[in-house]
Amino acid sequence: MRARVLVVDDDVAVRTLLSVVLDDDSWDVVVAGTVEEALALVHDGGITVVVLDRHLVDADGIELLEDLGQASETGTIPVILISARADHDSRVAGLDAGALDFVDKEMTPVELKARVRSHVNHAGRLAALVADRARDQDLLIDASAALVRAATAVDVARTATSRALGLPDVDLAVVVGLVGPGNGRVIALSGSTVGVSLSSGATVPPEADRALRAQADAGPWVEPASGMALSSIIGGAPSLVCAAPLVHGGRTIAVLGTASLRGTRERSRILSGTAGLARAAASRFGELLAAEVRTRHDLDALEAAVAGNGVASVFQPVARTGSLRVEGFEALTRFVDGMPPEPRFRSAGLLGVRVELELAAMTQQLRAAEALPTAAWVALNLSPSVMLDRRLPAVLARTDRQVVLELTEHDPIEDYAVLLTALATLPGSPKLSIDDAGSGYACLAHVLALEPDFVKLDKAWVREVDTDGARQALISGVRGFAEELGAQVIAEGVERAEELAVLEDLGVAYVQGHLLGEPRSAAEAQPTTGPSRP
């Protein structure tokens, strides 16, 4: 909308002269001869600046100033008061009533127009600032509504980072969790990561973790002027990094960071928006985190599990279809305090110790597997992060048994080549299996890139396969696809004889499920009946 300059003067000749003097391509000029006319034009809207004669026939110009100042929609309109140079009292009265500027009647037209232009420009910047703040407020309101709907602490973190990308010039947003023992962990990451080293799930190096915690205790900050705590984690060369702590129960539990990778002049606006989103997310994040890590007892149990004292193992048989000869076992983790595995591993992830917990569980599983028949292979579940961890070779070196490493379906793989290189260097030449193919990240493209030894079908594909032609077609196609890659298919979740019969007809190599045997301790596990190295 174009700016409008209102000239108020009871002398028609003066009004005409001022309208000609103030004519400009950047705004429109409108005129009024009385206070009543002026108020009507102002209340119609769109007036940017008022040029007002102090002395009017029908009223004192001060009355118009006071009327404008009393209404919120007109109180910020700048008014330039015209008065005689020697009229000191008029100037004081005008200032008291709200005038922002004065011109005397002897002022040159060039200077008058320059003063009007200054106020028009200032009003435009103010309007843009108000509009920006309104947009930021709308963003925060929208984010708050989405945060309430979040079902997990990770969902809260993802919502906060995705909404942060709505701030001006923000290219990257990240939430780093700072709860519990060990190093901080990247919980959520949104936006461009071109040229930066940050990745979702990454563990924060100890020195950066300490710096981040110390900085977070001081409240929101801007980098690089404040110690580079988050910049060192992000890597690359961001032009601006803003950060704010998520505080719950008087404790910093995470940090929300936003980064501009291409330059910005919106430093204060980005910092304000980041801090607002962090405040909005903190309560919900803390509540859900507390629900997932419910009590101090759970934290103690988790620490015990990471130390290897709170973990137990059970083994479920994997049988060859047709003969039903048990050739291997899948090792499954149980916790001595009775906590189900899924929430315990999720809590470990939020606290930054999931890799440590997985390694502790694998160590215990291999120790317990010593009671199994020596010819049986053992499948161990692990995430891609553990596959790349420098401590894994020492864990696998504890056994001479054939090991199958089952990559879990819930975590992405950043670089397939790096993963395969790490696999090739592991002691004992472990086999590779893709767990729950068709679920989570374990898509068929995943299988194609890794060329595993085994492809394990998600149990949802197996359930009631005997009555579902579509499932049969899918399994038949996956079997053929796997065989082309030199892999064998394992169908898990087999619970009925009818399902088993159909899977055998479809050429599935191995089956696993309650029909073949429930998970039991190694001492109770069913023995194999013949050679079984895959």
Coordinates of N, CA, C and O in Angstrom, one line a residue, residues 163-296:
R163 N 9.8 -25.9 12.8 CA 9.2 -24.6 12.9 C 10.2 -23.5 12.9 O 10.0 -22.4 12.4
A164 N 11.4 -23.7 13.4 CA 12.5 -22.7 13.4 C 12.9 -22.4 12.0 O 13.4 -21.2 11.8
L165 N 12.7 -23.2 11.1 CA 13.1 -22.9 9.7 C 12.2 -21.8 9.1 O 12.5 -21.2 8.1
G166 N 11.1 -21.5 9.8 CA 10.3 -20.4 9.4 C 10.8 -19.0 9.8 O 10.3 -18.0 9.3
L167 N 11.8 -19.0 10.6 CA 12.5 -17.7 11.0 C 13.3 -17.2 9.8 O 13.8 -18.0 9.0
P168 N 13.5 -15.9 9.7 CA 14.2 -15.3 8.5 C 15.6 -15.8 8.4 O 16.3 -15.8 9.4
D169 N 16.0 -16.3 7.2 CA 17.4 -16.6 6.9 C 17.9 -17.8 7.7 O 19.1 -18.1 7.7
V170 N 17.0 -18.6 8.4 CA 17.5 -19.7 9.1 C 17.5 -20.9 8.1 O 16.5 -21.3 7.5
D171 N 18.7 -21.5 8.0 CA 18.9 -22.6 7.1 C 19.0 -24.0 7.8 O 18.7 -25.0 7.2
L172 N 19.3 -24.0 9.1 CA 19.5 -25.2 9.8 C 19.0 -25.0 11.3 O 19.3 -23.9 11.8
A173 N 18.3 -26.0 11.8 CA 17.9 -26.0 13.2 C 18.2 -27.3 13.8 O 18.0 -28.3 13.2
V174 N 18.6 -27.3 15.1 CA 19.0 -28.5 15.7 C 18.6 -28.5 17.2 O 18.6 -27.4 17.8
V175 N 18.2 -29.6 17.8 CA 18.0 -29.8 19.2 C 19.0 -30.8 19.7 O 19.1 -31.9 19.2
V176 N 19.8 -30.3 20.7 CA 20.8 -31.2 21.3 C 20.4 -31.5 22.7 O 20.2 -30.6 23.5
G177 N 20.2 -32.8 23.0 CA 19.8 -33.2 24.4 C 20.9 -33.2 25.3 O 22.0 -33.6 25.0
L178 N 20.7 -32.7 26.6 CA 21.7 -32.6 27.6 C 21.3 -33.3 28.9 O 21.8 -32.9 29.9
V179 N 20.4 -34.3 28.8 CA 20.0 -35.0 30.0 C 20.8 -36.2 30.3 O 21.1 -36.9 29.3
G180 N 21.1 -36.5 31.5 CA 21.7 -37.7 31.9 C 23.2 -37.8 31.7 O 23.8 -36.9 31.4
P181 N 23.7 -39.0 31.9 CA 25.2 -39.2 31.9 C 25.7 -39.2 30.5 O 25.0 -39.3 29.5
G182 N 27.0 -39.0 30.4 CA 27.6 -39.1 29.0 C 27.5 -37.8 28.3 O 27.1 -36.7 28.8
N183 N 27.8 -37.9 27.0 CA 27.8 -36.7 26.1 C 26.4 -36.4 25.6 O 25.5 -37.2 25.6
G184 N 26.2 -35.1 25.3 CA 25.0 -34.7 24.6 C 24.8 -35.4 23.3 O 25.7 -35.9 22.7
R185 N 23.6 -35.4 22.8 CA 23.2 -36.1 21.6 C 22.3 -35.2 20.7 O 21.4 -34.6 21.3
V186 N 22.5 -35.3 19.4 CA 21.6 -34.6 18.5 C 20.3 -35.3 18.4 O 20.3 -36.5 17.9
I187 N 19.2 -34.7 18.9 CA 17.9 -35.4 18.9 C 17.1 -35.2 17.7 O 16.5 -36.1 17.1
A188 N 17.2 -34.0 17.1 CA 16.5 -33.6 15.9 C 17.3 -32.6 15.1 O 18.0 -31.8 15.7
L189 N 17.1 -32.7 13.8 CA 17.9 -31.8 12.9 C 17.0 -31.6 11.7 O 16.4 -32.5 11.1
S190 N 16.8 -30.3 11.3 CA 16.0 -29.9 10.2 C 16.8 -28.9 9.3 O 17.5 -28.1 9.9
G191 N 16.5 -28.9 8.0 CA 17.1 -27.9 7.1 C 18.3 -28.4 6.4 O 18.6 -29.6 6.4
S192 N 19.0 -27.5 5.8 CA 20.2 -27.8 5.0 C 21.4 -28.2 5.9 O 21.7 -27.5 6.8
T193 N 22.1 -29.3 5.5 CA 23.3 -29.6 6.2 C 24.5 -29.6 5.2 O 25.6 -30.2 5.5
V194 N 24.3 -28.9 4.1 CA 25.4 -28.8 3.1 C 26.6 -28.1 3.7 O 26.5 -27.0 4.2
G195 N 27.8 -28.7 3.7 CA 29.0 -28.1 4.2 C 29.1 -28.1 5.7 O 30.1 -27.6 6.2
V196 N 28.2 -28.8 6.4 CA 28.4 -28.9 7.9 C 28.5 -30.3 8.3 O 28.2 -31.3 7.5
S197 N 29.1 -30.6 9.5 CA 29.4 -31.9 9.9 C 28.3 -32.5 10.8 O 28.4 -33.7 11.2
L198 N 27.3 -31.8 11.1 CA 26.2 -32.3 12.0 C 25.4 -33.3 11.4 O 25.1 -33.3 10.2
S199 N 24.9 -34.3 12.1 CA 24.0 -35.3 11.6 C 23.1 -35.8 12.8 O 23.5 -35.8 13.9
S200 N 21.9 -36.2 12.4 CA 20.9 -36.6 13.4 C 21.4 -37.9 14.1 O 21.9 -38.8 13.5
G201 N 21.3 -37.9 15.5 CA 21.8 -39.0 16.2 C 23.2 -38.9 16.7 O 23.7 -39.7 17.4
A202 N 24.0 -37.9 16.2 CA 25.4 -37.8 16.5 C 25.6 -37.4 18.0 O 24.8 -36.8 18.6
T203 N 26.7 -38.0 18.5 CA 27.1 -37.7 19.9 C 28.0 -36.5 19.9 O 28.9 -36.3 19.1
V204 N 27.7 -35.6 20.9 CA 28.5 -34.4 21.0 C 29.9 -34.7 21.6 O 29.9 -35.4 22.7
P205 N 31.0 -34.3 21.1 CA 32.3 -34.5 21.7 C 32.3 -34.0 23.1 O 31.7 -32.9 23.4
P206 N 33.1 -34.6 24.0 CA 33.1 -34.2 25.4 C 33.4 -32.7 25.7 O 32.7 -32.1 26.5
E207 N 34.4 -32.2 25.0 CA 34.7 -30.8 25.2 C 33.7 -29.8 24.7 O 33.4 -28.8 25.4
A208 N 33.0 -30.2 23.6 CA 31.9 -29.3 23.1 C 30.7 -29.5 24.0 O 30.0 -28.5 24.3
D209 N 30.5 -30.7 24.6 CA 29.4 -30.9 25.5 C 29.5 -30.0 26.7 O 28.6 -29.4 27.2
R210 N 30.7 -30.0 27.3 CA 30.9 -29.2 28.5 C 30.7 -27.7 28.2 O 30.1 -27.0 29.0
A211 N 31.2 -27.2 27.1 CA 31.1 -25.8 26.7 C 29.6 -25.5 26.5 O 29.1 -24.4 26.9
L212 N 28.9 -26.4 25.8 CA 27.5 -26.1 25.6 C 26.6 -26.1 26.8 O 25.8 -25.2 27.0
R213 N 26.9 -27.0 27.8 CA 26.2 -27.0 29.0 C 26.5 -25.7 29.8 O 25.6 -25.1 30.4
A214 N 27.7 -25.2 29.8 CA 28.1 -24.0 30.5 C 27.4 -22.8 29.9 O 26.9 -21.9 30.6
Q215 N 27.4 -22.7 28.6 CA 26.8 -21.6 27.9 C 25.3 -21.6 28.1 O 24.7 -20.5 28.3
A216 N 24.7 -22.8 28.1 CA 23.2 -22.9 28.2 C 22.7 -22.3 29.6 O 21.6 -21.8 29.7
D217 N 23.5 -22.5 30.6 CA 23.2 -22.0 31.9 C 23.0 -20.5 32.0 O 22.4 -20.0 32.9
A218 N 23.6 -19.8 31.0 CA 23.6 -18.3 31.0 C 22.4 -17.8 30.2 O 22.2 -16.6 30.1
G219 N 21.6 -18.7 29.6 CA 20.5 -18.3 28.8 C 20.8 -18.2 27.3 O 21.8 -18.6 26.8
P220 N 19.8 -17.6 26.5 CA 20.0 -17.5 25.1 C 21.3 -16.7 24.7 O 21.7 -15.8 25.4
W221 N 21.9 -17.1 23.6 CA 23.1 -16.4 23.2 C 23.3 -16.5 21.6 O 22.6 -17.2 21.0
V222 N 24.2 -15.6 21.2 CA 24.5 -15.6 19.8 C 26.0 -15.9 19.6 O 26.8 -15.5 20.4
E223 N 26.3 -16.7 18.6 CA 27.7 -17.1 18.3 C 28.1 -16.4 17.0 O 27.2 -16.1 16.2
P224 N 29.4 -16.2 16.7 CA 30.5 -16.7 17.4 C 31.0 -15.9 18.6 O 32.0 -16.3 19.2
A225 N 30.3 -14.9 19.0 CA 30.8 -14.0 20.0 C 30.8 -14.6 21.4 O 31.4 -14.1 22.3
S226 N 30.1 -15.7 21.6 CA 29.9 -16.3 22.9 C 30.5 -17.7 23.1 O 29.9 -18.6 23.7
G227 N 31.7 -17.9 22.5 CA 32.4 -19.1 22.9 C 32.3 -20.3 21.9 O 33.0 -21.3 22.1
M228 N 31.5 -20.1 20.8 CA 31.5 -21.1 19.8 C 31.0 -22.5 20.2 O 31.3 -23.5 19.6
A229 N 30.3 -22.6 21.3 CA 29.9 -23.9 21.9 C 29.1 -24.7 20.9 O 29.4 -25.9 20.7
L230 N 28.1 -24.1 20.2 CA 27.3 -24.8 19.3 C 27.9 -24.8 17.9 O 27.8 -25.8 17.1
S231 N 28.6 -23.7 17.5 CA 29.3 -23.7 16.2 C 30.2 -24.8 16.0 O 30.4 -25.4 14.9
S232 N 31.0 -25.2 17.1 CA 31.9 -26.3 17.0 C 31.3 -27.6 16.7 O 31.9 -28.5 16.1
I233 N 30.0 -27.7 17.2 CA 29.3 -29.0 17.0 C 28.8 -29.0 15.5 O 28.8 -30.1 14.9
I234 N 28.2 -27.9 15.0 CA 27.7 -27.8 13.7 C 28.8 -28.0 12.7 O 28.6 -28.8 11.7
G235 N 29.9 -27.4 12.8 CA 31.0 -27.5 11.9 C 30.7 -26.6 10.7 O 29.7 -25.8 10.7
G236 N 31.5 -26.7 9.6 CA 31.3 -25.8 8.5 C 31.6 -24.3 8.9 O 32.4 -24.1 9.8
A237 N 31.0 -23.4 8.3 CA 31.3 -22.0 8.5 C 29.9 -21.2 8.5 O 29.7 -20.4 7.7
P238 N 29.0 -21.4 9.5 CA 27.8 -20.7 9.5 C 28.1 -19.2 9.8 O 29.0 -18.9 10.6
S239 N 27.3 -18.3 9.2 CA 27.5 -16.9 9.4 C 26.9 -16.4 10.7 O 27.3 -15.4 11.2
L240 N 25.9 -17.2 11.2 CA 25.3 -16.8 12.4 C 24.7 -18.0 13.1 O 24.1 -18.8 12.4
V241 N 24.9 -18.2 14.4 CA 24.3 -19.3 15.1 C 23.7 -18.7 16.4 O 24.4 -17.9 17.1
C242 N 22.4 -18.9 16.6 CA 21.7 -18.5 17.8 C 21.3 -19.7 18.5 O 21.0 -20.8 17.9
A243 N 21.2 -19.6 19.8 CA 20.9 -20.8 20.6 C 20.1 -20.4 21.9 O 20.3 -19.3 22.4
A244 N 19.3 -21.3 22.4 CA 18.5 -21.0 23.6 C 18.3 -22.3 24.3 O 18.0 -23.4 23.7
P245 N 18.4 -22.3 25.7 CA 18.2 -23.6 26.4 C 16.7 -24.0 26.6 O 15.8 -23.1 26.6
L246 N 16.4 -25.2 26.6 CA 15.1 -25.8 27.0 C 15.3 -26.1 28.5 O 16.0 -27.0 28.9
V247 N 14.6 -25.3 29.4 CA 14.7 -25.5 30.8 C 13.4 -26.1 31.4 O 12.3 -25.6 31.1
H248 N 13.5 -27.1 32.1 CA 12.4 -27.8 32.7 C 12.7 -28.2 34.2 O 13.7 -28.8 34.4
G249 N 11.9 -27.7 35.1 CA 12.2 -28.0 36.5 C 13.4 -27.4 37.0 O 14.1 -28.0 37.9
G250 N 13.8 -26.2 36.5 CA 15.0 -25.6 36.9 C 16.3 -26.1 36.3 O 17.4 -25.7 36.7
R251 N 16.2 -27.1 35.3 CA 17.3 -27.7 34.8 C 17.4 -27.6 33.3 O 16.3 -27.8 32.6
T252 N 18.5 -27.3 32.7 CA 18.6 -27.3 31.3 C 18.7 -28.8 30.8 O 19.5 -29.6 31.1
I253 N 17.7 -29.1 29.9 CA 17.6 -30.5 29.4 C 17.9 -30.6 28.0 O 18.1 -31.7 27.4
A254 N 18.0 -29.5 27.3 CA 18.3 -29.5 25.8 C 18.7 -28.1 25.4 O 18.4 -27.1 26.1
V255 N 19.2 -28.0 24.2 CA 19.4 -26.7 23.6 C 18.9 -26.7 22.2 O 19.1 -27.6 21.4
L256 N 18.1 -25.6 21.8 CA 17.7 -25.4 20.4 C 18.6 -24.4 19.8 O 18.9 -23.3 20.3
G257 N 19.2 -24.8 18.7 CA 20.1 -23.9 17.9 C 19.6 -23.7 16.5 O 19.0 -24.5 15.9
T258 N 19.8 -22.4 16.0 CA 19.4 -22.1 14.7 C 20.7 -21.5 14.0 O 21.4 -20.7 14.6
A259 N 20.8 -21.8 12.7 CA 22.0 -21.3 12.0 C 21.6 -20.8 10.6 O 20.8 -21.3 9.9
S260 N 22.3 -19.6 10.3 CA 22.2 -19.1 8.9 C 23.5 -19.4 8.2 O 24.6 -19.1 8.7
L261 N 23.4 -20.1 7.1 CA 24.6 -20.6 6.4 C 24.9 -19.7 5.2 O 25.9 -19.9 4.5
R262 N 24.2 -18.6 5.0 CA 24.4 -17.8 3.8 C 24.4 -16.3 4.2 O 24.3 -15.4 3.3
G263 N 24.4 -15.9 5.4 CA 24.5 -14.5 5.8 C 23.1 -14.0 6.1 O 22.1 -14.3 5.5
T264 N 23.0 -13.1 7.1 CA 21.8 -12.5 7.5 C 22.0 -11.2 8.3 O 23.1 -11.1 9.0
R265 N 21.0 -10.3 8.3 CA 21.1 -9.1 9.1 C 20.0 -9.2 10.2 O 19.7 -8.2 10.9
E266 N 19.4 -10.4 10.4 CA 18.3 -10.5 11.3 C 18.7 -11.1 12.6 O 18.0 -11.9 13.2
R267 N 19.8 -10.7 13.1 CA 20.4 -11.3 14.3 C 19.4 -11.3 15.5 O 19.1 -12.3 16.1
S268 N 18.9 -10.1 15.8 CA 18.0 -10.0 17.0 C 16.7 -10.8 16.8 O 16.2 -11.4 17.7
R269 N 16.2 -10.7 15.6 CA 14.9 -11.4 15.3 C 15.1 -12.9 15.4 O 14.2 -13.6 15.9
I270 N 16.2 -13.4 14.9 CA 16.4 -14.9 14.9 C 16.6 -15.3 16.4 O 16.1 -16.4 16.8
L271 N 17.4 -14.6 17.1 CA 17.6 -14.9 18.5 C 16.3 -14.9 19.3 O 16.0 -15.8 20.1
S272 N 15.5 -13.9 19.1 CA 14.2 -13.8 19.8 C 13.3 -15.0 19.4 O 12.7 -15.6 20.3
G273 N 13.3 -15.3 18.1 CA 12.4 -16.4 17.7 C 12.9 -17.7 18.3 O 12.1 -18.6 18.7
T274 N 14.2 -17.9 18.3 CA 14.8 -19.2 18.8 C 14.5 -19.3 20.3 O 14.1 -20.4 20.7
A275 N 14.7 -18.2 21.0 CA 14.4 -18.2 22.5 C 12.9 -18.5 22.7 O 12.5 -19.3 23.6
G276 N 12.0 -17.9 21.9 CA 10.6 -18.2 22.0 C 10.2 -19.6 21.8 O 9.4 -20.2 22.5
L277 N 10.8 -20.2 20.7 CA 10.5 -21.6 20.4 C 11.0 -22.5 21.5 O 10.4 -23.5 21.9
A278 N 12.2 -22.2 22.0 CA 12.8 -23.0 23.1 C 11.9 -23.0 24.4 O 11.7 -24.0 25.0
R279 N 11.4 -21.8 24.7 CA 10.5 -21.7 25.8 C 9.2 -22.5 25.6 O 8.7 -23.2 26.5
A280 N 8.7 -22.4 24.4 CA 7.4 -23.1 24.1 C 7.6 -24.6 24.1 O 6.7 -25.4 24.5
A281 N 8.8 -25.1 23.7 CA 9.1 -26.5 23.6 C 9.5 -27.1 25.0 O 9.3 -28.3 25.2
A282 N 10.0 -26.3 25.8 CA 10.7 -26.9 27.0 C 9.7 -27.7 27.9 O 10.1 -28.8 28.3
S283 N 8.6 -27.1 28.2 CA 7.6 -27.8 29.1 C 7.2 -29.2 28.5 O 7.3 -30.2 29.2
R284 N 6.8 -29.2 27.3 CA 6.3 -30.4 26.7 C 7.4 -31.4 26.5 O 7.2 -32.6 26.8
F285 N 8.6 -31.0 26.1 CA 9.7 -31.8 26.0 C 10.1 -32.5 27.4 O 10.3 -33.7 27.5
G286 N 10.1 -31.6 28.4 CA 10.4 -32.2 29.8 C 9.4 -33.1 30.3 O 9.7 -34.2 30.9
E287 N 8.1 -32.8 30.0 CA 7.0 -33.7 30.5 C 7.1 -35.1 29.8 O 7.0 -36.2 30.4
L288 N 7.3 -35.1 28.5 CA 7.4 -36.4 27.8 C 8.7 -37.1 28.1 O 8.7 -38.4 28.2
L289 N 9.7 -36.4 28.3 CA 11.0 -37.0 28.7 C 10.8 -37.7 30.0 O 11.3 -38.8 30.3
A290 N 10.2 -37.0 30.9 CA 9.9 -37.5 32.3 C 9.1 -38.8 32.2 O 9.2 -39.7 33.0
A291 N 8.1 -38.8 31.2 CA 7.3 -40.0 31.1 C 8.1 -41.2 30.5 O 7.8 -42.3 30.8
E292 N 9.1 -40.8 29.7 CA 9.9 -41.9 29.1 C 11.0 -42.4 30.0 O 11.4 -43.5 30.0
V293 N 11.5 -41.5 30.8 CA 12.5 -41.8 31.9 C 11.8 -41.5 33.2 O 12.1 -40.5 33.8
R294 N 10.9 -42.3 33.6 CA 9.9 -41.9 34.6 C 10.5 -41.6 36.0 O 10.1 -40.7 36.6
T295 N 11.4 -42.4 36.5 CA 11.9 -42.2 37.9 C 13.4 -42.3 38.0 O 14.1 -42.7 37.0
R296 N 13.9 -41.9 39.1 CA 15.3 -42.1 39.3 C 15.7 -43.5 39.3 O 16.8 -43.9 38.9

